Coordinates of C-alpha atoms in Angstrom, one line a residue:
Chain A
M132 CA 207.8 260.6 244.4
G133 CA 211.1 259.2 242.6
A134 CA 212.6 262.5 241.8
L135 CA 211.5 264.0 245.5
A136 CA 213.3 261.3 247.1
E137 CA 216.5 261.5 244.7
I138 CA 216.8 265.2 244.9
L139 CA 216.4 265.0 249.0
F140 CA 219.1 261.9 249.2
G141 CA 221.3 263.6 246.9
G142 CA 220.9 266.8 248.9
L143 CA 221.3 265.3 252.4
F144 CA 224.5 263.7 251.0
Q145 CA 226.2 266.3 248.8
G146 CA 225.1 268.8 251.9
S147 CA 227.0 266.8 254.6
L148 CA 230.2 266.7 252.5
Y149 CA 229.9 270.9 252.2
A150 CA 229.2 271.0 255.6
M151 CA 232.1 269.2 256.9
M152 CA 234.2 271.3 254.6
A153 CA 232.9 274.5 254.9
V154 CA 232.7 274.4 259.0
G155 CA 236.4 273.9 258.9
L156 CA 236.9 276.9 256.9
A157 CA 234.8 279.1 259.0
L158 CA 236.1 277.7 262.5
V159 CA 239.8 279.6 261.1
W160 CA 238.1 282.4 259.9
T161 CA 236.3 283.4 263.0
T162 CA 239.1 282.5 265.5
I163 CA 242.2 284.1 263.4
G164 CA 240.6 286.4 260.8
V165 CA 242.5 284.4 258.0
F166 CA 241.5 282.4 255.1
N167 CA 242.8 279.0 254.9
F168 CA 243.3 278.2 250.9
S169 CA 244.9 274.7 251.9
H170 CA 241.6 273.5 253.2
G171 CA 241.0 271.5 250.1
V172 CA 244.4 270.0 250.2
F173 CA 244.1 269.3 254.1
M174 CA 241.1 266.7 252.7
M175 CA 243.4 265.0 249.9
L176 CA 246.3 264.7 252.5
G177 CA 243.6 263.3 255.1
A178 CA 242.4 260.6 252.3
Y179 CA 245.6 259.7 251.6
F180 CA 246.7 259.2 255.1
A181 CA 244.2 256.9 255.7
W182 CA 244.5 255.1 252.4
Q183 CA 248.1 254.5 253.4
L184 CA 247.4 253.3 256.8
V185 CA 244.7 251.0 255.6
E186 CA 247.3 249.4 253.0
V187 CA 249.9 248.6 255.6
G188 CA 247.2 246.6 257.1
L189 CA 245.3 248.6 260.0
H190 CA 241.5 248.3 260.2
P191 CA 239.5 251.0 258.7
A192 CA 238.1 251.9 262.3
A193 CA 241.9 252.3 263.2
A194 CA 243.5 253.8 260.2
F195 CA 240.7 256.3 260.1
P196 CA 241.1 258.4 263.5
L197 CA 244.9 257.9 263.0
A198 CA 244.7 259.8 259.8
V199 CA 242.3 262.6 261.4
L200 CA 245.1 263.1 264.1
A201 CA 247.7 263.2 261.5
T202 CA 245.7 265.5 259.3
A203 CA 245.2 267.6 262.2
G204 CA 248.9 267.6 263.3
V205 CA 249.7 268.9 259.7
G206 CA 247.2 271.8 260.3
W207 CA 249.0 273.1 263.3
L208 CA 252.2 272.6 262.1
L209 CA 251.3 274.6 258.5
Q210 CA 249.4 277.1 261.0
A211 CA 252.9 277.6 263.1
A212 CA 254.9 277.7 259.7
V213 CA 252.9 280.1 257.4
V214 CA 250.1 281.5 259.6
R215 CA 251.5 282.7 262.9
P216 CA 254.2 284.5 261.9
L217 CA 252.2 286.8 259.9
I218 CA 249.7 287.9 262.5
G219 CA 249.8 291.7 262.9
R220 CA 250.4 292.3 259.6
A221 CA 248.5 295.3 258.0
N222 CA 247.8 292.9 254.7
L223 CA 247.4 289.6 257.0
V224 CA 244.2 288.5 254.8
L225 CA 246.0 288.6 251.1
V226 CA 249.4 287.4 252.4
V227 CA 247.6 284.4 254.3
V228 CA 246.1 283.8 251.2
I229 CA 249.4 283.5 249.6
T230 CA 250.9 281.4 251.8
T231 CA 248.5 279.0 252.5
L232 CA 247.9 278.8 248.7
A233 CA 252.0 278.0 248.2
A234 CA 251.8 275.4 251.6
G235 CA 248.7 273.9 249.7
S236 CA 250.9 273.7 246.4
L237 CA 254.2 272.3 248.2
I238 CA 251.7 269.5 249.6
E239 CA 250.0 268.6 246.7
N240 CA 253.2 267.9 244.7
G241 CA 254.7 266.5 248.0
V242 CA 251.8 263.9 247.4
L243 CA 252.2 263.4 244.0
E244 CA 255.9 262.5 244.3
I245 CA 255.0 260.2 247.1
W246 CA 252.0 258.1 246.0
G247 CA 252.2 258.9 242.6
P248 CA 249.5 260.3 240.1
R249 CA 247.6 256.9 239.7
S250 CA 243.6 257.2 241.3
K251 CA 243.4 255.1 244.7
Q252 CA 240.6 254.3 246.2
L253 CA 239.4 254.1 250.3
P254 CA 237.2 251.3 252.1
P255 CA 233.7 252.3 252.2
L256 CA 232.7 252.9 255.6
V257 CA 229.8 250.3 255.6
D258 CA 229.9 247.9 252.4
G259 CA 226.9 247.1 250.6
N260 CA 223.6 248.8 248.8
T261 CA 220.3 249.1 249.7
M262 CA 217.0 250.5 248.1
I263 CA 215.1 253.4 249.3
G264 CA 212.1 253.4 247.6
S265 CA 212.8 253.4 243.8
I266 CA 216.3 254.5 244.4
G267 CA 219.5 252.6 245.0
V268 CA 221.7 253.8 247.3
S269 CA 225.0 253.0 249.0
L270 CA 225.8 252.0 252.5
H271 CA 228.3 254.1 252.6
Q272 CA 226.3 257.3 251.3
I273 CA 223.8 256.6 254.1
A274 CA 226.4 256.4 256.8
I275 CA 227.8 259.8 255.6
I276 CA 224.1 261.1 256.4
V277 CA 224.0 259.9 259.5
V278 CA 227.8 260.2 260.8
T279 CA 228.2 264.0 259.6
P280 CA 225.5 265.6 262.2
L281 CA 226.6 263.8 264.9
I282 CA 230.0 265.1 264.4
L283 CA 228.9 268.5 263.7
G284 CA 226.8 268.3 267.1
A285 CA 229.6 266.8 269.0
L286 CA 231.5 270.2 267.5
W287 CA 228.6 272.4 268.5
M288 CA 228.9 270.8 272.0
F289 CA 232.5 271.4 272.2
L290 CA 232.3 275.0 271.1
T291 CA 229.4 275.7 273.6
R292 CA 229.9 273.6 276.6
T293 CA 233.6 273.1 277.1
R294 CA 236.3 275.2 278.6
L295 CA 238.7 274.6 275.8
G296 CA 235.5 275.6 273.3
L297 CA 234.6 278.3 275.2
A298 CA 238.0 279.6 275.0
L299 CA 238.2 279.2 271.2
R300 CA 235.0 281.5 270.8
A301 CA 236.2 284.2 273.3
V302 CA 239.2 284.4 271.2
A303 CA 236.8 284.4 268.0
Q304 CA 234.6 287.4 269.7
N305 CA 237.6 289.6 271.3
E306 CA 241.1 288.6 270.9
D307 CA 242.8 291.3 273.0
A308 CA 240.5 290.6 276.4
S309 CA 240.7 286.8 276.0
Q310 CA 245.0 287.5 276.1
L311 CA 244.0 289.7 279.2
V312 CA 242.2 287.0 280.8
G313 CA 245.3 284.6 280.4
L314 CA 244.1 282.5 277.5
N315 CA 246.8 281.4 275.3
V316 CA 245.6 282.4 272.2
T317 CA 248.5 281.3 270.1
A318 CA 247.8 277.8 270.9
L319 CA 244.1 278.4 270.2
Y320 CA 244.9 279.2 266.8
G321 CA 247.0 276.0 266.3
L322 CA 243.7 274.1 268.0
A323 CA 241.5 275.9 265.6
F324 CA 243.5 274.8 262.7
A325 CA 244.2 271.1 263.8
I326 CA 240.4 270.9 264.2
A327 CA 239.7 272.4 261.1
A328 CA 242.3 270.3 259.4
G329 CA 241.1 267.1 261.1
L330 CA 237.4 267.6 260.0
A331 CA 238.6 268.2 256.2
C332 CA 240.6 265.0 256.7
L333 CA 237.0 263.4 257.6
A334 CA 235.8 264.7 254.3
G335 CA 238.5 263.2 252.6
I336 CA 237.5 259.8 253.9
F337 CA 233.8 260.0 253.2
M338 CA 234.9 261.2 249.4
G339 CA 237.8 258.9 249.0
G340 CA 235.5 255.9 250.0
Y341 CA 232.9 256.5 246.5
R342 CA 235.4 258.3 244.0
F343 CA 238.7 257.7 243.3
M344 CA 241.3 260.0 245.0
S345 CA 243.9 262.4 243.4
P346 CA 246.3 264.8 244.4
V347 CA 243.8 267.6 243.0
M348 CA 240.5 265.9 244.5
G349 CA 240.4 268.6 247.4
A350 CA 240.4 271.8 244.8
D351 CA 236.2 271.2 243.9
P352 CA 235.4 270.5 247.6
L353 CA 237.1 273.8 248.4
L354 CA 235.3 275.4 245.7
K355 CA 232.4 274.3 247.1
A356 CA 232.9 275.1 250.9
L357 CA 233.9 278.9 249.4
I358 CA 230.3 279.1 247.7
V359 CA 228.7 277.9 251.2
V360 CA 230.5 279.9 253.6
V361 CA 229.6 283.0 251.0
F362 CA 226.3 282.0 251.0
G363 CA 225.7 281.2 254.6
G364 CA 227.8 283.9 256.1
I365 CA 231.3 282.9 257.2
S366 CA 231.0 284.7 260.7
S367 CA 229.3 282.0 262.6
I368 CA 229.4 277.9 262.2
S369 CA 225.7 277.4 262.1
G370 CA 225.5 279.7 259.1
P371 CA 227.8 277.4 256.8
I372 CA 226.1 274.4 258.2
F373 CA 222.9 275.4 257.3
A374 CA 223.8 276.8 254.1
A375 CA 225.6 273.7 253.0
Y376 CA 222.4 271.6 253.0
L377 CA 220.4 274.1 251.3
I378 CA 223.0 274.4 248.5
G379 CA 223.2 270.7 248.7
F380 CA 219.4 270.4 248.0
F381 CA 219.7 273.1 245.5
E382 CA 222.3 271.0 243.8
A383 CA 220.6 268.1 243.7
A384 CA 217.3 269.6 242.6
C385 CA 218.8 271.7 239.5
S386 CA 220.8 268.7 238.3
Y387 CA 217.5 266.7 238.4
Y388 CA 215.8 269.3 236.5
F389 CA 218.3 271.4 234.3
G390 CA 221.5 268.8 233.9
L391 CA 224.8 268.8 235.3
Y392 CA 226.2 271.1 233.0
W393 CA 223.8 274.1 233.9
T394 CA 224.1 273.4 237.8
P395 CA 227.3 275.3 238.4
A396 CA 226.0 278.5 236.6
L397 CA 222.5 278.6 238.0
L398 CA 224.3 278.4 241.6
F399 CA 226.9 281.3 240.8
A400 CA 223.5 283.2 239.7
V401 CA 221.6 282.7 243.2
L402 CA 225.1 283.4 244.7
I403 CA 225.1 287.2 243.1
L404 CA 221.5 287.4 243.8
T405 CA 222.1 286.5 247.6
L406 CA 224.9 289.1 247.9
M407 CA 223.3 291.8 246.5
V408 CA 220.1 291.3 248.8
R409 CA 222.5 290.5 251.9
P410 CA 225.9 290.6 251.5
E411 CA 227.0 289.5 254.8
G412 CA 225.3 285.9 254.0
I413 CA 221.6 284.7 254.5
F414 CA 222.1 283.1 258.2
S415 CA 224.9 285.6 259.3
S416 CA 225.2 288.9 260.9
R417 CA 228.5 291.0 260.0
G418 CA 230.4 290.6 263.1
R419 CA 233.0 287.9 263.8
G420 CA 231.9 285.4 266.7
L421 CA 232.0 281.6 266.9
A422 CA 228.7 279.1 267.0
Chain B
M15 CA 264.1 318.9 244.1
M16 CA 260.5 317.7 245.9
D17 CA 258.8 319.2 248.4
P18 CA 260.1 318.3 251.7
I19 CA 256.7 317.4 253.3
K20 CA 255.6 315.6 250.3
R21 CA 258.6 313.4 249.9
N22 CA 257.4 311.0 252.5
V23 CA 254.2 310.1 251.1
R24 CA 254.0 307.1 249.2
A25 CA 251.3 307.8 246.9
P26 CA 250.8 308.3 242.7
G27 CA 252.4 311.4 241.8
R28 CA 255.5 311.5 244.3
T29 CA 258.0 311.7 240.9
P30 CA 258.0 314.0 239.0
W31 CA 256.7 312.7 235.8
Q32 CA 259.8 314.0 233.3
R33 CA 262.0 311.8 235.6
E34 CA 259.2 308.6 235.4
A35 CA 259.1 309.2 231.6
A36 CA 262.6 309.1 231.3
G37 CA 263.4 306.0 233.4
F38 CA 260.2 304.4 231.3
M39 CA 262.1 305.2 228.5
L40 CA 265.5 303.6 229.4
G41 CA 263.7 300.4 230.6
F42 CA 261.9 300.4 227.3
A43 CA 265.1 300.6 225.3
V44 CA 266.6 298.0 227.3
L45 CA 263.9 295.7 226.7
A46 CA 263.7 296.7 222.9
L47 CA 267.5 295.7 222.6
L48 CA 267.1 292.2 224.1
P49 CA 266.3 290.6 220.9
F50 CA 269.7 291.6 219.6
V51 CA 271.8 290.0 222.6
F52 CA 269.1 286.6 222.7
A53 CA 268.6 286.1 218.8
D54 CA 267.5 282.1 219.3
S55 CA 263.8 281.7 219.8
Y56 CA 263.9 279.8 222.9
S57 CA 265.4 282.9 224.9
R58 CA 262.9 285.2 223.1
H59 CA 259.8 282.9 223.9
I60 CA 260.9 283.4 227.7
L61 CA 261.2 286.6 227.2
I62 CA 257.7 287.2 225.2
M63 CA 256.0 284.8 228.4
A64 CA 257.8 287.1 230.9
F65 CA 256.0 290.2 229.2
I66 CA 252.7 288.5 229.1
Y67 CA 252.9 287.5 232.9
A68 CA 254.1 291.2 233.4
I69 CA 251.0 292.6 231.7
V70 CA 248.7 290.6 234.2
A71 CA 250.6 290.9 237.1
S72 CA 250.8 294.7 237.0
N73 CA 247.2 294.9 236.1
W74 CA 246.2 293.1 238.6
D75 CA 248.6 295.2 241.0
L76 CA 246.2 297.9 240.0
S77 CA 242.9 296.5 241.5
L78 CA 244.7 294.7 244.4
G79 CA 247.7 297.4 245.3
Y80 CA 245.5 300.6 244.3
G81 CA 242.2 299.8 244.9
G82 CA 242.9 297.3 247.9
V83 CA 240.1 295.2 246.0
F84 CA 241.1 291.6 246.5
N85 CA 239.9 290.5 243.4
F86 CA 240.9 286.7 242.9
G87 CA 239.0 286.3 239.3
H88 CA 241.9 288.3 237.8
L89 CA 243.2 285.3 236.0
A90 CA 239.9 284.7 234.9
L91 CA 239.8 287.8 233.0
F92 CA 243.1 286.8 231.3
G93 CA 241.1 283.3 230.6
I94 CA 238.2 285.3 229.1
G95 CA 240.9 286.9 226.8
V96 CA 241.9 284.0 225.9
Y97 CA 238.7 282.0 225.1
A98 CA 237.2 285.3 223.7
Y99 CA 240.1 285.4 221.0
A100 CA 240.1 281.6 220.2
L101 CA 236.2 281.5 219.7
L102 CA 236.1 285.1 217.6
T103 CA 238.9 283.8 215.2
K104 CA 237.7 280.3 214.9
L105 CA 234.4 280.6 215.0
A106 CA 233.3 284.0 214.3
G107 CA 235.8 283.9 211.7
L108 CA 237.1 287.6 212.7
D109 CA 240.3 289.4 211.7
P110 CA 242.8 288.3 214.2
W111 CA 243.6 292.0 215.1
L112 CA 240.3 293.2 215.3
A113 CA 239.6 290.0 217.6
L114 CA 242.7 290.9 219.7
V115 CA 241.2 294.5 220.7
A116 CA 237.4 293.0 220.8
S117 CA 238.7 290.2 223.5
G118 CA 240.1 293.1 225.8
V119 CA 236.3 294.5 225.5
V120 CA 235.0 290.9 226.3
A121 CA 237.1 291.1 229.4
T122 CA 236.0 294.3 230.6
L123 CA 232.7 293.9 230.5
A124 CA 233.1 290.7 232.6
A125 CA 235.0 292.5 235.0
V126 CA 231.9 294.9 235.4
I127 CA 230.0 291.9 235.9
V128 CA 231.8 290.8 238.4
T129 CA 232.1 294.4 240.1
I130 CA 228.2 294.4 240.2
P131 CA 227.9 291.9 243.0
I132 CA 231.3 292.7 245.1
L133 CA 230.3 296.5 245.1
R134 CA 228.8 296.2 248.5
L135 CA 231.1 293.6 249.6
K136 CA 234.6 294.1 251.8
G137 CA 237.7 292.3 252.1
I138 CA 237.0 288.8 252.5
Y139 CA 233.8 288.7 251.0
I140 CA 235.3 290.2 247.9
I141 CA 238.2 287.2 247.7
L142 CA 235.1 284.7 248.2
V143 CA 233.1 286.0 245.2
T144 CA 235.8 286.8 242.8
F145 CA 237.5 283.4 243.5
G146 CA 233.7 281.5 243.0
F147 CA 233.6 284.0 239.6
A148 CA 237.0 282.9 238.5
Q149 CA 236.2 278.9 239.0
L150 CA 232.3 279.2 237.6
V151 CA 234.0 280.4 234.6
M152 CA 235.7 277.5 234.2
Q153 CA 232.8 275.4 235.1
V154 CA 230.7 277.2 232.1
I155 CA 233.7 276.4 229.6
I156 CA 234.1 273.0 230.8
S157 CA 230.2 272.4 230.3
Q158 CA 230.1 274.1 227.0
S159 CA 232.1 271.5 225.0
E160 CA 230.8 271.8 221.9
L161 CA 231.7 275.5 221.7
T162 CA 234.6 275.6 223.7
G163 CA 236.3 271.9 223.6
G164 CA 235.8 271.4 227.4
T165 CA 238.8 270.1 228.9
Q166 CA 240.4 269.3 225.8
G167 CA 240.6 272.9 224.9
I168 CA 240.7 274.6 221.4
V169 CA 243.8 274.2 219.3
R170 CA 244.8 275.7 215.9
I171 CA 243.7 278.9 216.9
P172 CA 245.1 281.8 213.8
G173 CA 247.8 284.0 214.8
L174 CA 248.8 287.0 214.0
Y175 CA 249.7 288.1 210.7
L176 CA 251.0 291.5 209.2
F177 CA 250.8 291.6 205.8
D178 CA 250.7 287.8 205.2
H179 CA 254.1 287.8 207.5
N180 CA 254.0 285.2 209.9
M181 CA 255.0 286.6 213.2
V182 CA 256.7 283.8 214.5
R183 CA 259.2 283.7 211.5
D184 CA 262.7 285.3 212.1
A185 CA 263.1 284.0 215.7
K186 CA 259.7 285.0 216.5
I187 CA 260.7 288.5 216.7
G188 CA 257.3 289.4 215.3
Y189 CA 255.8 288.4 218.3
F190 CA 258.3 289.9 220.7
G191 CA 257.8 293.3 219.3
I192 CA 254.2 292.8 219.9
A193 CA 254.5 291.9 223.7
L194 CA 256.9 294.5 223.8
G195 CA 254.6 296.9 222.6
L196 CA 251.5 295.6 224.8
L197 CA 253.6 295.8 227.7
A198 CA 254.9 299.1 227.0
A199 CA 250.9 300.7 226.4
S200 CA 249.6 299.0 229.3
T201 CA 252.1 300.0 231.6
I202 CA 251.6 303.5 230.3
F203 CA 247.7 303.4 230.7
L204 CA 248.4 302.3 234.1
R205 CA 250.9 304.6 235.2
M206 CA 248.9 307.7 234.0
L207 CA 245.7 306.4 235.6
V208 CA 247.4 306.0 238.7
R209 CA 248.7 309.6 238.7
S210 CA 245.5 311.2 237.7
R211 CA 242.5 312.5 240.1
T212 CA 241.2 309.2 239.4
G213 CA 244.1 307.4 240.3
A214 CA 243.9 309.3 243.8
S215 CA 240.5 308.8 244.5
I216 CA 241.0 305.2 243.8
V217 CA 244.0 305.1 246.6
A218 CA 241.8 307.4 248.7
L219 CA 239.1 304.9 248.7
R220 CA 241.5 302.2 249.9
D221 CA 242.7 303.7 252.6
N222 CA 240.0 305.5 254.0
E223 CA 236.6 304.7 252.7
E224 CA 234.3 306.7 255.0
Y225 CA 236.5 309.7 254.3
A226 CA 236.8 309.7 250.9
I227 CA 233.0 308.7 250.1
S228 CA 232.1 311.9 252.5
R229 CA 234.7 314.1 250.4
G230 CA 232.2 313.2 247.0
V231 CA 234.2 310.1 245.7
S232 CA 231.7 307.5 244.4
L233 CA 232.3 304.1 245.8
V234 CA 230.5 302.8 242.9
R235 CA 231.9 304.2 240.0
Q236 CA 235.5 304.2 240.8
R237 CA 235.6 300.4 241.8
L238 CA 233.7 300.0 238.4
I239 CA 236.7 301.8 236.9
T240 CA 239.4 300.1 238.6
L241 CA 237.9 296.6 237.9
A242 CA 237.2 297.6 234.5
A243 CA 240.4 299.4 233.5
S244 CA 242.5 296.5 235.2
A245 CA 240.6 294.0 232.6
F246 CA 241.1 295.4 229.5
F247 CA 244.9 295.1 228.8
T248 CA 244.5 291.7 230.8
G249 CA 242.0 290.1 228.4
I250 CA 244.1 291.7 225.5
A251 CA 247.4 289.9 227.1
G252 CA 245.1 286.8 227.1
A253 CA 244.4 287.2 223.4
F254 CA 247.8 287.4 222.5
Y255 CA 248.5 284.3 224.7
A256 CA 246.3 282.6 222.5
A257 CA 247.6 284.0 219.3
Y258 CA 250.8 283.1 220.2
Q259 CA 250.4 279.4 221.6
R260 CA 247.7 279.0 219.3
N261 CA 245.6 276.7 221.8
A262 CA 243.5 277.6 224.4
S263 CA 242.9 275.1 227.9
I264 CA 241.4 275.6 230.8
D265 CA 244.8 275.6 232.6
V266 CA 244.4 279.1 232.7
F267 CA 241.7 279.1 235.3
G268 CA 243.8 276.7 237.4
M269 CA 244.9 277.7 241.0
S270 CA 248.9 277.5 240.1
L271 CA 248.7 280.1 237.5
A272 CA 246.7 282.1 240.0
T273 CA 249.3 281.3 242.6
I274 CA 252.3 282.1 240.5
V275 CA 251.0 285.5 238.9
L276 CA 249.7 286.6 242.4
S277 CA 253.1 285.8 243.8
M278 CA 254.8 288.2 241.2
V279 CA 252.3 290.8 242.4
L280 CA 253.2 290.3 246.2
L281 CA 256.6 289.8 245.4
G282 CA 257.1 293.1 243.5
G283 CA 255.2 295.2 246.5
T284 CA 251.7 296.1 245.7
G285 CA 250.9 299.6 244.7
T286 CA 254.0 300.4 242.3
I287 CA 252.9 298.9 239.0
Y288 CA 256.5 298.7 238.4
G289 CA 257.1 296.2 241.3
A290 CA 255.2 293.8 239.6
I291 CA 256.6 294.1 236.3
I292 CA 260.1 293.5 237.6
A293 CA 259.4 290.4 240.1
S294 CA 257.3 288.7 236.6
F295 CA 260.6 289.3 235.0
V296 CA 262.6 287.9 237.9
L297 CA 260.1 284.9 238.5
T298 CA 259.7 283.5 235.0
F299 CA 263.7 283.5 234.4
F300 CA 263.9 282.3 237.8
G301 CA 261.4 279.4 236.8
E302 CA 263.3 278.6 233.7
A303 CA 266.4 278.8 235.5
M304 CA 265.0 275.5 237.4
A305 CA 263.5 273.8 234.6
D306 CA 266.1 271.0 235.5
F307 CA 264.6 270.2 238.7
G308 CA 261.2 268.6 236.9
A309 CA 258.6 267.9 239.4
W310 CA 260.7 269.8 242.2
R311 CA 260.1 273.1 240.8
P312 CA 256.5 274.0 242.1
M313 CA 257.5 273.0 245.2
I314 CA 260.6 274.7 245.4
T315 CA 258.7 277.5 243.9
A316 CA 256.4 277.3 246.9
V317 CA 258.8 277.5 249.6
L318 CA 260.7 280.7 247.9
I319 CA 256.8 282.4 248.2
I320 CA 256.7 281.5 251.9
V321 CA 260.1 282.5 252.7
V322 CA 259.8 286.2 250.9
M323 CA 256.4 286.8 252.1
L324 CA 257.8 285.8 255.6
V325 CA 260.9 288.1 255.5
Y326 CA 260.1 290.8 253.2
P327 CA 256.2 291.3 253.0
S328 CA 256.9 294.6 250.9
G329 CA 258.5 292.8 248.2
L330 CA 261.4 293.5 245.9
V331 CA 260.3 297.1 245.3
G332 CA 260.3 297.9 249.1
M333 CA 263.6 296.4 249.3
I334 CA 265.2 298.5 246.6
Q335 CA 263.5 301.7 248.3
A336 CA 265.0 300.3 251.7
A337 CA 268.4 300.0 250.2
W338 CA 268.0 303.1 248.4
A339 CA 266.8 305.3 251.9
G340 CA 269.7 303.8 253.4
L341 CA 272.3 305.0 250.7
T342 CA 271.0 308.5 250.7
G343 CA 270.3 308.4 254.1
R344 CA 267.0 309.4 254.1
L345 CA 264.2 308.2 256.6
K346 CA 261.5 306.5 254.4
R347 CA 258.1 305.3 255.6
P348 CA 258.2 301.5 255.3
A349 CA 255.7 300.5 252.7

């Protein structure tokens, strides 16, 4: 019983973080058709923004949304600077990988210059600890588990129920037709990047609340988000969300039964097997289409 | 002179091999004479590093530029070479020269293993899987710390000797010679491969996969050949790097090194081999020239990479070709 509870809780918690990151990657891929390798840096930058705002005396309830907005702004700017000018080039995917990598390196080193290498920590969403059955957990982790589905649900509603969300999905499905019916495709590209960056910032705030922050804190979550989108298929939003929780549970079970060290290798083995059987991911079809 | 119909085709086999061989010999001679100009060990160190980068970048150009396979685990193959050499010489006590070659073989095997899951994949999926492969090789090395030293790395790796002559002596002239020899061997190997029928079929698969397959080119075989061929000298370069630096660390798997080498490939212009080599020299020397900028160096490099990508996406070779076309009045297809 203890084992099951631990795996379930650990899986839900990790899965929430992975889902938060992976959805942003998938959102940018489906709308623009590029892969944003500075996504992990958005997460790190968002956490530092939040830290700075709390440091100047703002209440977290005000600081965190402001940080999300600021990171979304950076996401929009980055898109305008290193992605939009390249649209239409033959090797777009490859060139954007290198420009977003370079932009990420620029931001990472900039953060190191501004805030220094010393580890920082954010206040948790909710203070305190509690017991679930026999395992001790922090309320911060529980808050993350509860808040993440709400935010992802809100994103889902936005994409399926609002005009703007539908416009984003239209661009993802058919760019030329969207342009023909008068959608501002360039602005929607910016919006996709901004939303992705905002979600990454939230993931950063979540992570900064229970672990020390550093300029390289986004690298590992980016890797995990990559695995999640490969696993779940990148051409939708729902696929990566399911895959995020699945991988969360898988990791929790692996590290419980085989130890933390073997988990990455096992994860990779499962990934290879999945790709050999279903190259497009387990929850997805090959086409591009949001939601 | 060239056949007028074939002149505009940017594909292997365009330049007569005699002319290319002459150009190669000229370049080799210039590089071989450099130690006479730069006698101090620091300048030679920069040159050795440039040669290592050039080997890694030009081999990456084979899979990325010619094969169109977005192998983002290329630096992991280099890292596998580093660790294979370190473990083979230090733990297994193998002769350093044997270990050098064996590391190339190990990297080739690793490339074959990573090729299997990407055989059915395209574009972005290949990036994801190979990137994940690189990160997970690093994770495995970190987790097996009893063997690999984990994040501490491995120190005091045996260097290369020739009849009791330590290669570091005489301002590293020995290592300079080996590095240049490896670069020459790697370049000859790559150019011969891309000029061969195999090379043509690899390019055919990149440009029109369905048509190439319908004409009897095997996607599975050619992709295995592409990745395996690009891994061999990359692994040897990794082993040589380990022998030269005499330590191994997981930094070789980091994003910063991958970004630098990838920008060498793209800056040089893909699908040329020589472009990657030229860009490796340019970026290495440029990086050294900026050593005084300290923490600002990676930021300046990042900005420069972005600017070049925005302004001249076909890279240095494309720039040279355009200039040449302008000079001779020929109209060439943009790269």
